[in-house]
């Protein structure tokens, strides 16, 4: 008989690529993870993982078992949801991870809505970048992620996750007030090809949006300054250190002295924001109202 707990460990190892990283995500020791993997191999009668210099990868048998593990774990989430509904359900804590502007735009309004519509649900919010929150959901560190599409992100049909689209947000060009394009109504990105750029670090989904927009305009941005804090990005632009693309919501309430904000000419760079939960958990009586409140908050 295969233990579901060991299937969860197998999936964590497949996601994190090393036993050490999987152990840290699951709050276990590496030796405990290795012992559980060995026990799972004994239960199945197959070698499931191969260890190498670059980490751990699944064998073909391990890949087969992982596909079934995703289905089994999703069904267990559904079972927990139905049991919670049977047990009256609407009281408990839901943890939501979101990037900062997502908290301001949809999470905080959703918390306010739930205080009126589902007062038994307590929301705990954690600030996490869009690329960090999805692994936190998969590792059961949080229940809901408000995340951003990015290169390498799990797709909408990922068997481990259920996606709920929330909103799409445009990026605006931010240039110093003394910049040669400060007086134009819309900024052609191709005209910024030779400028120094300011932007988020690689790995941040907004970095992907900026780089892809510039690539579509025919150039690679020369990123001379890096910060994941858009206040710092705008401050550097105001000091004439370079140009930037910034999500429109991040500019709300910001000191824009020294910069000019303009829409982008042509197809504007956009980030697409969604909520994600472990597949099968979307019907949980605590999680479903949270997803509905996030959707309502995202409506224009």
PDB file of N, CA, C and O in Angstrom, residues 137-168:
ATOM      1  N   UNK A 137       2.397  27.353  -2.247  1.00  0.00           N
ATOM      2  CA  UNK A 137       1.126  26.622  -2.289  1.00  0.00           C
ATOM      3  C   UNK A 137       1.378  25.131  -2.424  1.00  0.00           C
ATOM      4  O   UNK A 137       0.805  24.307  -1.698  1.00  0.00           O
ATOM      5  N   UNK A 138       2.247  24.768  -3.365  1.00  0.00           N
ATOM      6  CA  UNK A 138       2.506  23.347  -3.606  1.00  0.00           C
ATOM      7  C   UNK A 138       3.124  22.670  -2.383  1.00  0.00           C
ATOM      8  O   UNK A 138       2.863  21.492  -2.129  1.00  0.00           O
ATOM      9  N   UNK A 139       3.925  23.423  -1.638  1.00  0.00           N
ATOM     10  CA  UNK A 139       4.558  22.870  -0.438  1.00  0.00           C
ATOM     11  C   UNK A 139       3.673  22.978   0.798  1.00  0.00           C
ATOM     12  O   UNK A 139       4.117  22.693   1.910  1.00  0.00           O
ATOM     13  N   UNK A 140       2.416  23.434   0.608  1.00  0.00           N
ATOM     14  CA  UNK A 140       1.431  23.547   1.679  1.00  0.00           C
ATOM     15  C   UNK A 140       1.853  24.550   2.749  1.00  0.00           C
ATOM     16  O   UNK A 140       1.412  24.475   3.891  1.00  0.00           O
ATOM     17  N   UNK A 141       2.698  25.515   2.387  1.00  0.00           N
ATOM     18  CA  UNK A 141       3.051  26.579   3.312  1.00  0.00           C
ATOM     19  C   UNK A 141       1.961  27.643   3.364  1.00  0.00           C
ATOM     20  O   UNK A 141       1.822  28.343   4.364  1.00  0.00           O
ATOM     21  N   UNK A 142       1.229  27.802   2.265  1.00  0.00           N
ATOM     22  CA  UNK A 142       0.091  28.718   2.212  1.00  0.00           C
ATOM     23  C   UNK A 142      -1.038  28.010   1.466  1.00  0.00           C
ATOM     24  O   UNK A 142      -0.826  26.986   0.804  1.00  0.00           O
ATOM     25  N   UNK A 143      -2.240  28.571   1.564  1.00  0.00           N
ATOM     26  CA  UNK A 143      -3.406  27.967   0.913  1.00  0.00           C
ATOM     27  C   UNK A 143      -3.695  28.560  -0.457  1.00  0.00           C
ATOM     28  O   UNK A 143      -4.169  27.856  -1.362  1.00  0.00           O
ATOM     29  N   UNK A 144      -3.468  29.864  -0.608  1.00  0.00           N
ATOM     30  CA  UNK A 144      -3.794  30.579  -1.845  1.00  0.00           C
ATOM     31  C   UNK A 144      -2.601  31.437  -2.243  1.00  0.00           C
ATOM     32  O   UNK A 144      -1.975  32.070  -1.384  1.00  0.00           O
ATOM     33  N   UNK A 145      -2.294  31.459  -3.537  1.00  0.00           N
ATOM     34  CA  UNK A 145      -1.268  32.362  -4.066  1.00  0.00           C
ATOM     35  C   UNK A 145      -1.915  33.342  -5.026  1.00  0.00           C
ATOM     36  O   UNK A 145      -2.740  32.949  -5.855  1.00  0.00           O
ATOM     37  N   UNK A 146      -1.577  34.612  -4.887  1.00  0.00           N
ATOM     38  CA  UNK A 146      -1.895  35.599  -5.914  1.00  0.00           C
ATOM     39  C   UNK A 146      -0.585  35.827  -6.654  1.00  0.00           C
ATOM     40  O   UNK A 146       0.366  36.385  -6.097  1.00  0.00           O
ATOM     41  N   UNK A 147      -0.537  35.361  -7.899  1.00  0.00           N
ATOM     42  CA  UNK A 147       0.728  35.280  -8.623  1.00  0.00           C
ATOM     43  C   UNK A 147       0.600  35.911 -10.006  1.00  0.00           C
ATOM     44  O   UNK A 147      -0.481  36.308 -10.431  1.00  0.00           O
ATOM     45  N   UNK A 148       1.733  35.959 -10.689  1.00  0.00           N
ATOM     46  CA  UNK A 148       1.831  36.585 -12.002  1.00  0.00           C
ATOM     47  C   UNK A 148       2.368  35.553 -12.985  1.00  0.00           C
ATOM     48  O   UNK A 148       3.262  34.770 -12.652  1.00  0.00           O
ATOM     49  N   UNK A 149       1.828  35.558 -14.201  1.00  0.00           N
ATOM     50  CA  UNK A 149       2.374  34.690 -15.238  1.00  0.00           C
ATOM     51  C   UNK A 149       3.819  35.088 -15.525  1.00  0.00           C
ATOM     52  O   UNK A 149       4.131  36.271 -15.602  1.00  0.00           O
ATOM     53  N   UNK A 150       4.689  34.096 -15.682  1.00  0.00           N
ATOM     54  CA  UNK A 150       6.080  34.366 -16.002  1.00  0.00           C
ATOM     55  C   UNK A 150       6.665  33.161 -16.711  1.00  0.00           C
ATOM     56  O   UNK A 150       6.078  32.074 -16.712  1.00  0.00           O
ATOM     57  N   UNK A 151       7.803  33.395 -17.335  1.00  0.00           N
ATOM     58  CA  UNK A 151       8.452  32.284 -18.039  1.00  0.00           C
ATOM     59  C   UNK A 151       8.789  31.165 -17.064  1.00  0.00           C
ATOM     60  O   UNK A 151       9.412  31.393 -16.040  1.00  0.00           O
ATOM     61  N   UNK A 152       8.387  29.974 -17.404  1.00  0.00           N
ATOM     62  CA  UNK A 152       8.674  28.842 -16.530  1.00  0.00           C
ATOM     63  C   UNK A 152       7.641  28.608 -15.455  1.00  0.00           C
ATOM     64  O   UNK A 152       7.768  27.655 -14.678  1.00  0.00           O
ATOM     65  N   UNK A 153       6.607  29.458 -15.370  1.00  0.00           N
ATOM     66  CA  UNK A 153       5.556  29.256 -14.368  1.00  0.00           C
ATOM     67  C   UNK A 153       4.722  28.030 -14.729  1.00  0.00           C
ATOM     68  O   UNK A 153       4.576  27.693 -15.906  1.00  0.00           O
ATOM     69  N   UNK A 154       4.162  27.340 -13.738  1.00  0.00           N
ATOM     70  CA  UNK A 154       3.253  26.227 -14.050  1.00  0.00           C
ATOM     71  C   UNK A 154       2.100  26.731 -14.916  1.00  0.00           C
ATOM     72  O   UNK A 154       1.509  27.772 -14.621  1.00  0.00           O
ATOM     73  N   UNK A 155       1.775  26.040 -16.008  1.00  0.00           N
ATOM     74  CA  UNK A 155       0.704  26.508 -16.898  1.00  0.00           C
ATOM     75  C   UNK A 155      -0.669  26.356 -16.250  1.00  0.00           C
ATOM     76  O   UNK A 155      -0.823  25.708 -15.213  1.00  0.00           O
ATOM     77  N   UNK A 156      -1.678  26.955 -16.888  1.00  0.00           N
ATOM     78  CA  UNK A 156      -3.030  26.932 -16.327  1.00  0.00           C
ATOM     79  C   UNK A 156      -3.586  25.522 -16.206  1.00  0.00           C
ATOM     80  O   UNK A 156      -4.445  25.268 -15.359  1.00  0.00           O
ATOM     81  N   UNK A 157      -3.107  24.593 -17.038  1.00  0.00           N
ATOM     82  CA  UNK A 157      -3.606  23.217 -16.967  1.00  0.00           C
ATOM     83  C   UNK A 157      -2.691  22.307 -16.151  1.00  0.00           C
ATOM     84  O   UNK A 157      -2.790  21.076 -16.235  1.00  0.00           O
ATOM     85  N   UNK A 158      -1.808  22.892 -15.341  1.00  0.00           N
ATOM     86  CA  UNK A 158      -0.929  22.090 -14.485  1.00  0.00           C
ATOM     87  C   UNK A 158      -1.781  21.192 -13.590  1.00  0.00           C
ATOM     88  O   UNK A 158      -2.713  21.674 -12.929  1.00  0.00           O
ATOM     89  N   UNK A 159      -1.494  19.896 -13.531  1.00  0.00           N
ATOM     90  CA  UNK A 159      -2.336  18.988 -12.743  1.00  0.00           C
ATOM     91  C   UNK A 159      -2.246  19.208 -11.243  1.00  0.00           C
ATOM     92  O   UNK A 159      -3.058  18.666 -10.490  1.00  0.00           O
ATOM     93  N   UNK A 160      -1.288  20.014 -10.786  1.00  0.00           N
ATOM     94  CA  UNK A 160      -1.127  20.237  -9.350  1.00  0.00           C
ATOM     95  C   UNK A 160      -1.912  21.436  -8.850  1.00  0.00           C
ATOM     96  O   UNK A 160      -2.138  21.563  -7.649  1.00  0.00           O
ATOM     97  N   UNK A 161      -2.312  22.335  -9.755  1.00  0.00           N
ATOM     98  CA  UNK A 161      -2.875  23.621  -9.355  1.00  0.00           C
ATOM     99  C   UNK A 161      -4.162  23.928 -10.093  1.00  0.00           C
ATOM    100  O   UNK A 161      -4.357  23.499 -11.233  1.00  0.00           O
ATOM    101  N   UNK A 162      -5.029  24.710  -9.452  1.00  0.00           N
ATOM    102  CA  UNK A 162      -6.194  25.307 -10.105  1.00  0.00           C
ATOM    103  C   UNK A 162      -5.979  26.811 -10.155  1.00  0.00           C
ATOM    104  O   UNK A 162      -5.640  27.429  -9.151  1.00  0.00           O
ATOM    105  N   UNK A 163      -6.180  27.395 -11.347  1.00  0.00           N
ATOM    106  CA  UNK A 163      -5.967  28.823 -11.571  1.00  0.00           C
ATOM    107  C   UNK A 163      -7.296  29.559 -11.641  1.00  0.00           C
ATOM    108  O   UNK A 163      -8.266  29.050 -12.216  1.00  0.00           O
ATOM    109  N   UNK A 164      -7.337  30.761 -11.082  1.00  0.00           N
ATOM    110  CA  UNK A 164      -8.493  31.654 -11.193  1.00  0.00           C
ATOM    111  C   UNK A 164      -7.965  32.990 -11.723  1.00  0.00           C
ATOM    112  O   UNK A 164      -7.277  33.717 -10.996  1.00  0.00           O
ATOM    113  N   UNK A 165      -8.230  33.354 -12.988  1.00  0.00           N
ATOM    114  CA  UNK A 165      -7.757  34.642 -13.514  1.00  0.00           C
ATOM    115  C   UNK A 165      -8.347  35.803 -12.714  1.00  0.00           C
ATOM    116  O   UNK A 165      -9.520  35.794 -12.354  1.00  0.00           O
ATOM    117  N   UNK A 166      -7.527  36.823 -12.439  1.00  0.00           N
ATOM    118  CA  UNK A 166      -7.978  37.983 -11.680  1.00  0.00           C
ATOM    119  C   UNK A 166      -7.978  39.253 -12.526  1.00  0.00           C
ATOM    120  O   UNK A 166      -9.012  39.847 -12.777  1.00  0.00           O
ATOM    121  N   UNK A 167      -6.810  39.698 -12.983  1.00  0.00           N
ATOM    122  CA  UNK A 167      -6.777  40.934 -13.766  1.00  0.00           C
ATOM    123  C   UNK A 167      -5.493  40.993 -14.579  1.00  0.00           C
ATOM    124  O   UNK A 167      -4.535  40.247 -14.335  1.00  0.00           O
ATOM    125  N   UNK A 168      -5.504  41.859 -15.587  1.00  0.00           N
ATOM    126  CA  UNK A 168      -4.307  42.157 -16.375  1.00  0.00           C
ATOM    127  C   UNK A 168      -3.951  43.616 -16.159  1.00  0.00           C
ATOM    128  O   UNK A 168      -4.833  44.476 -16.113  1.00  0.00           O
TER     129      UNK A 168
END
